[in-house]
mmCIF file of C-alpha atoms in Angstrom:
data_model
loop_
_atom_site.group_PDB
_atom_site.id
_atom_site.type_symbol
_atom_site.label_atom_id
_atom_site.label_comp_id
_atom_site.label_asym_id
_atom_site.label_seq_id
_atom_site.Cartn_x
_atom_site.Cartn_y
_atom_site.Cartn_z
ATOM 1 C CA UNK A 1 -0.337 46.409 117.995
ATOM 2 C CA UNK A 2 -3.331 47.554 118.840
ATOM 3 C CA UNK A 3 -6.385 45.365 119.664
ATOM 4 C CA UNK A 4 -9.959 46.275 119.906
ATOM 5 C CA UNK A 5 -11.882 44.845 122.811
ATOM 6 C CA UNK A 6 -15.733 44.603 122.662
ATOM 7 C CA UNK A 7 -17.472 43.511 125.859
ATOM 8 C CA UNK A 8 -21.240 44.177 127.391
ATOM 9 C CA UNK A 9 -22.776 41.294 124.943
ATOM 10 C CA UNK A 10 -25.611 39.497 126.522
ATOM 11 C CA UNK A 11 -29.096 37.888 126.948
ATOM 12 C CA UNK A 12 -31.905 40.364 127.008
ATOM 13 C CA UNK A 13 -35.721 40.326 126.484
ATOM 14 C CA UNK A 14 -37.164 42.392 123.712
ATOM 15 C CA UNK A 15 -37.548 45.635 125.022
ATOM 16 C CA UNK A 16 -34.799 45.397 126.887
ATOM 17 C CA UNK A 17 -31.491 47.645 127.207
ATOM 18 C CA UNK A 18 -27.640 46.806 126.709
ATOM 19 C CA UNK A 19 -24.796 48.560 126.734
ATOM 20 C CA UNK A 20 -21.754 47.726 124.822
ATOM 21 C CA UNK A 21 -18.068 49.360 124.792
ATOM 22 C CA UNK A 22 -15.181 48.920 122.215
ATOM 23 C CA UNK A 23 -11.971 49.808 123.951
ATOM 24 C CA UNK A 24 -8.668 50.245 121.964
ATOM 25 C CA UNK A 25 -5.554 48.581 123.493
ATOM 26 C CA UNK A 26 -2.309 48.511 122.833
ATOM 27 C CA UNK A 27 -0.135 51.843 121.526
ATOM 28 C CA UNK A 28 -1.714 54.693 121.516
ATOM 29 C CA UNK A 29 -2.605 56.848 118.868
ATOM 30 C CA UNK A 30 -5.135 58.929 117.431
ATOM 31 C CA UNK A 31 -8.659 57.114 116.053
ATOM 32 C CA UNK A 32 -10.634 58.871 113.863
ATOM 33 C CA UNK A 33 -14.058 57.203 112.962
ATOM 34 C CA UNK A 34 -15.256 54.325 114.483
ATOM 35 C CA UNK A 35 -17.623 52.303 113.782
ATOM 36 C CA UNK A 36 -19.745 49.520 115.230
ATOM 37 C CA UNK A 37 -21.546 46.869 112.657
ATOM 38 C CA UNK A 38 -22.973 43.533 113.638
ATOM 39 C CA UNK A 39 -23.648 39.874 112.207
ATOM 40 C CA UNK A 40 -26.309 37.784 112.495
ATOM 41 C CA UNK A 41 -26.010 34.062 111.631
ATOM 42 C CA UNK A 42 -26.689 33.586 108.143
ATOM 43 C CA UNK A 43 -26.088 36.971 106.846
ATOM 44 C CA UNK A 44 -23.374 39.539 106.011
ATOM 45 C CA UNK A 45 -22.127 42.091 108.528
ATOM 46 C CA UNK A 46 -23.928 44.805 108.139
ATOM 47 C CA UNK A 47 -22.842 48.942 109.655
ATOM 48 C CA UNK A 48 -24.977 49.539 112.595
ATOM 49 C CA UNK A 49 -23.646 53.215 113.682
ATOM 50 C CA UNK A 50 -20.614 55.446 113.286
ATOM 51 C CA UNK A 51 -19.294 58.195 114.436
ATOM 52 C CA UNK A 52 -16.433 60.864 113.797
ATOM 53 C CA UNK A 53 -14.007 62.097 116.455
ATOM 54 C CA UNK A 54 -15.573 65.012 116.451
ATOM 55 C CA UNK A 55 -19.175 63.619 117.568
ATOM 56 C CA UNK A 56 -21.054 63.270 114.498
ATOM 57 C CA UNK A 57 -23.092 60.280 113.801
ATOM 58 C CA UNK A 58 -24.335 58.063 111.548
ATOM 59 C CA UNK A 59 -27.247 55.201 111.981
ATOM 60 C CA UNK A 60 -28.627 52.294 110.263
ATOM 61 C CA UNK A 61 -32.293 52.826 109.851
ATOM 62 C CA UNK A 62 -32.865 49.697 111.198
ATOM 63 C CA UNK A 63 -31.482 51.209 114.612
ATOM 64 C CA UNK A 64 -32.477 55.105 114.272
ATOM 65 C CA UNK A 65 -34.297 56.128 117.476
ATOM 66 C CA UNK A 66 -33.262 52.951 119.667
ATOM 67 C CA UNK A 67 -29.157 53.000 119.810
ATOM 68 C CA UNK A 68 -26.645 55.821 120.492
ATOM 69 C CA UNK A 69 -23.517 55.648 119.718
ATOM 70 C CA UNK A 70 -21.007 57.761 121.269
ATOM 71 C CA UNK A 71 -17.331 58.047 122.493
ATOM 72 C CA UNK A 72 -14.573 58.953 124.926
ATOM 73 C CA UNK A 73 -11.753 59.859 123.041
ATOM 74 C CA UNK A 74 -9.559 60.046 126.054
ATOM 75 C CA UNK A 75 -9.782 56.487 127.109
ATOM 76 C CA UNK A 76 -10.178 55.343 122.679
ATOM 77 C CA UNK A 77 -13.343 53.746 123.510
ATOM 78 C CA UNK A 78 -16.542 53.665 121.885
ATOM 79 C CA UNK A 79 -19.783 52.735 123.323
ATOM 80 C CA UNK A 80 -23.115 51.543 122.058
ATOM 81 C CA UNK A 81 -26.360 52.091 124.117
ATOM 82 C CA UNK A 82 -29.044 50.192 122.603
ATOM 83 C CA UNK A 83 -32.703 50.285 123.535
ATOM 84 C CA UNK A 84 -36.124 49.211 122.774
ATOM 85 C CA UNK A 85 -33.940 46.126 121.421
ATOM 86 C CA UNK A 86 -35.523 43.733 119.257
ATOM 87 C CA UNK A 87 -34.846 39.874 118.286
ATOM 88 C CA UNK A 88 -33.712 40.748 114.910
ATOM 89 C CA UNK A 89 -30.769 42.835 117.104
ATOM 90 C CA UNK A 90 -29.695 39.390 117.835
ATOM 91 C CA UNK A 91 -25.993 39.240 116.203
ATOM 92 C CA UNK A 92 -22.192 39.301 117.164
ATOM 93 C CA UNK A 93 -21.381 42.823 117.089
ATOM 94 C CA UNK A 94 -18.223 44.188 116.364
ATOM 95 C CA UNK A 95 -16.019 47.303 116.428
ATOM 96 C CA UNK A 96 -13.841 48.877 113.610
ATOM 97 C CA UNK A 97 -12.666 51.776 112.501
ATOM 98 C CA UNK A 98 -13.739 52.291 108.641
ATOM 99 C CA UNK A 99 -11.280 53.289 106.033
ATOM 100 C CA UNK A 100 -12.122 54.627 102.633
ATOM 101 C CA UNK A 101 -13.497 52.190 100.072
ATOM 102 C CA UNK A 102 -13.973 48.578 102.111
ATOM 103 C CA UNK A 103 -11.164 48.728 104.334
ATOM 104 C CA UNK A 104 -10.706 49.244 107.744
ATOM 105 C CA UNK A 105 -7.948 50.170 110.086
ATOM 106 C CA UNK A 106 -7.870 46.527 112.558
ATOM 107 C CA UNK A 107 -8.151 43.228 111.915
ATOM 108 C CA UNK A 108 -11.788 42.235 113.163
ATOM 109 C CA UNK A 109 -11.668 40.634 116.687
ATOM 110 C CA UNK A 110 -14.058 38.317 118.165
ATOM 111 C CA UNK A 111 -16.939 40.547 118.859
ATOM 112 C CA UNK A 112 -19.547 40.211 121.521
ATOM 113 C CA UNK A 113 -22.526 38.251 121.504
ATOM 114 C CA UNK A 114 -25.876 39.675 121.801
ATOM 115 C CA UNK A 115 -28.689 37.558 121.731
ATOM 116 C CA UNK A 116 -32.779 39.230 122.199
ATOM 117 C CA UNK A 117 -35.439 36.679 123.547
ATOM 118 C CA UNK A 118 -38.773 37.243 122.221
#
């Protein structure tokens, strides 16, 4: 059974940087589009960024120019470089593989907490 394991979260000051990693463990298979999502307290989970297997990217307006999503297909790992962070970036960050509609390939894992202090 494939599981996703996010890591790299932590506490950072506004203006700082963090790099998140998401690795798929378990039975190896080809994974298509991968994405990072986040959920702040009292808010719904929202899309942060996606990347196709070929490297095409898409970002939420709130993170454009500050965050960069990338992936290593040989390791089934996706990364999120977060720069110029803001307090409003504080959330639990998750990765998953979006499918058509609103469904996802994996069950949601516990994510990684990111806290940005002002």
